[in-house]
Amino acid sequence: MRAVIVAIGVAFLISLFGTPIAIKVFARLKAGQPIRSNLGLASNEGKKGTPTMGGVVFILATVIAYVAGHLALTTLPDAQIAQVEPTITALVLLGLMVFSGAVGFIDDFLKVRKRHSGGLNKRGKLAGQILVGAVFGAVAVYFPSSMTDAGGNATNTETVASTTLSFIRDIPALEIGKIGSVIVIIMVVMAATNGVNLTDGLDGLATGASVMVLAAYALIAFWQYRHWCADPNYTEAYCYTVRDPLEIALIAGAAAGACVGFLWWNTSPARIFMGDTGALGLGGLIAGMAMSTRTILLLPILGGLFVIITMSVVIQIISFRTTGKRVFRMSPLQHHFELAGWSEVNIVVRFWIIAGIGVAIALGLFYSEFLAAVS
C-alpha cells in the first residue's frame, strides 16, 4: 500500500507543478489547439490558441511515479509478496499508455503544424492503434511470469492477458486462444482510445471521467493483490489468478493522481488541453487495465460514460447515412446538450455523475462476486 500511495503522491505533484511549465513551453512554441468557429458551440469561444498536447505531462508523471513507487517497494519487508523488480506487466501497461499517446502526439503535432483541426488521417490513426494493440497484446499473451518460492518452485506462471474472455474473473467456457486474445486486445485498445478521445470535448470532462475509472482499477488491482493466488499464504478458492496485481494498482493509482494534478489546470476555463496525446494515452492504459485485471467485459460498465458518448456518434452516423436525418443536434453527445442550451460546466458535472454511477455499479458487481465466492 505504501508504494501505491507514494506513486499517487509523486504523480500528482509532478503533474500539478509540471503542467504550468508545459503551458508556458507550448504557448511559446505556439502549439495551440485549432478551433472550428463555425459549429455554433459556446464552449469554443475564447479557446483558440489554448495550448494542447498536455497529455505529455501526465504520461511522463505516471512513468516517473512508477519508478518512485518501485523505490518505495524496496523498503518493504521481505516476507511481503511484492514485485520489487519491474515486470512485463508494467512494460505492457506503460507501453500501451506511452505509445498510444505517441499516436495521439503525431495527430496533435500535425494539427498544430497545419493550423487545422484535421491532423492525422483516420487510416493513419487506426493503423497506429492496431499496431500498438498488436505489439503489446502479443507481449501480454506470450510471456508468462516466472515467480518462484524459496524452494525454486513456480508460484505464478500467469501471463498479463488471459486466453479466455473475462468479466470479473476469467470465464473458462469462453476460451479464445492466444491469437484470438491478441485480436480482442486490439479491439479493446481501439474502443477505449476512441472512447476517451470522443469524450474529450469539454474542459475537464475526459480527465475527470478517467480519474474515476483509473481509481476504480487501482482499487480492483489492490484487492486482487490482497487476495492473490500467487501468495502461498492465500490459497482459498476465491483468490484471483492474475499476474502482478500490485504493479497494476501502482500504475493505475499513479495515472489517476497525475490526472488529478492535470485537472487543476484543465478544468473550466481550461488553460491547457490534453489533446489526442492524452486521450489516446489514457485510453490505451485503461484498455491495458481491463486486460491485466481480467475484467474486459466489465469495462463497458466501468467506463459507461465513454460507451454512451461513443454510441451517440455511431447512432448519429448510421441514422444520417440511412435516413438522411440526425438523431442528435450534434455528436458526440456533450455537444448536443451544448446546442440545447446547457452550460459547459453543467454538462461536465452531470456527465461526471454518470461516469461515477458506472464506476459504482462496476465496483458493486466486482465486490458482490467476491462475497458470493466466499459464501
Steps between C-alpha positions, in 0.01 A plus 500: 500500500791732579635472146161581347457806722851621412428457127171690527662787692800532269284490187261761640779741597688464171183558301376785719825697486618375162189599307555879538849449358351310207247779446781755467710274275214408265381863488851612405510232229156619385363148546142622530192288438336583163134584560219481246299818550210411267339235720296733717637355825522738795786296649721586203492870572830629631678165470691565182872483566470315831806272528436135415698174536471530880475122518880498479507628859291231666650221289849601615373546855359146499828347378709694754256415780524132407877517557446681832250236606756228430756679710244488783452126438863432585428601862223243545559196725637199313211288621246711313404394151610781270652543157812697592646469151322656198280247323358419158167626634646848549658485154162419344296756695746788471575400141133520408475842664820644352466366146127565473584850618770516232237434231297785647809721516553457126136600446537806726829599339347494152204708618730761649734503204223527241291736718207275418281266706552211256825355632590138430257338256264228619694219334826614656349525846328163461822336381687642799240369744505154342881486504524603866226257601656214303855546632412533867216250469748240376737578788210471745398159368831329425719585803402312818622594847790309653441571870637227729498435871803448725524138384512595133144382431286705264238704688361700209516414131226735388527725196394865512196420284286189506405277208138501616251784511446643846235687693604523864720194460594285203205310353639150420219424256602796283845378392621694194865395474810718477433645155139568591615670819733732309214591264274576796773717656533697176124556497496610864790741439320650200171530691654654811727748321222622273253508790719727711588710194133561414427591863778761498288784365439722804734637766584227753237253379725215382760570771250476784332189359840334454594574861194305617570201275870486586431536874254211472765286330747588776248371756424187297867417447592560864211280610629230266846544651360449849325182378761378256536132411879543463525572873584164668313618810182557302371188330125540539279415203396863459850644443580674172717342231658811353860605441669777701191667652709737713663633184156560352378683811817711511471610136123560518543706817787699348301576185196606706716727716663652192160570345378671818803730491436573134130561565593799719602679179269322257170579672285783364632736380779269386849644476619189316341209313615139524464465122501168322833436674325473833170353380658213309758445774230468765290277276793268439571475873134437588489221239812352660339518843196303381725241339742456792236489776297248296193729490462560126121459492467716814667792321184612311331548838801652673552739209129547439532869411752422226263236360200736501690776323647260244158351429358849443749542216424156355124560515538842339707362211271203436186715514636767267634252245184288492225760541673833441379615844694570819392356835701758694556867428868418493724213605682408719218522752646781713470739206132409456433638848714807426276584205199432724614787723680320784809676634837329463544462876153345540569246229838405646372458856193302393707277274743445787201381705415251224863383495491459878182294483661264249808462721284439809296232326814326371669503842178371655491209255868427563460490877170311493666227292768469768238473774317234300823305455578520873153390603 
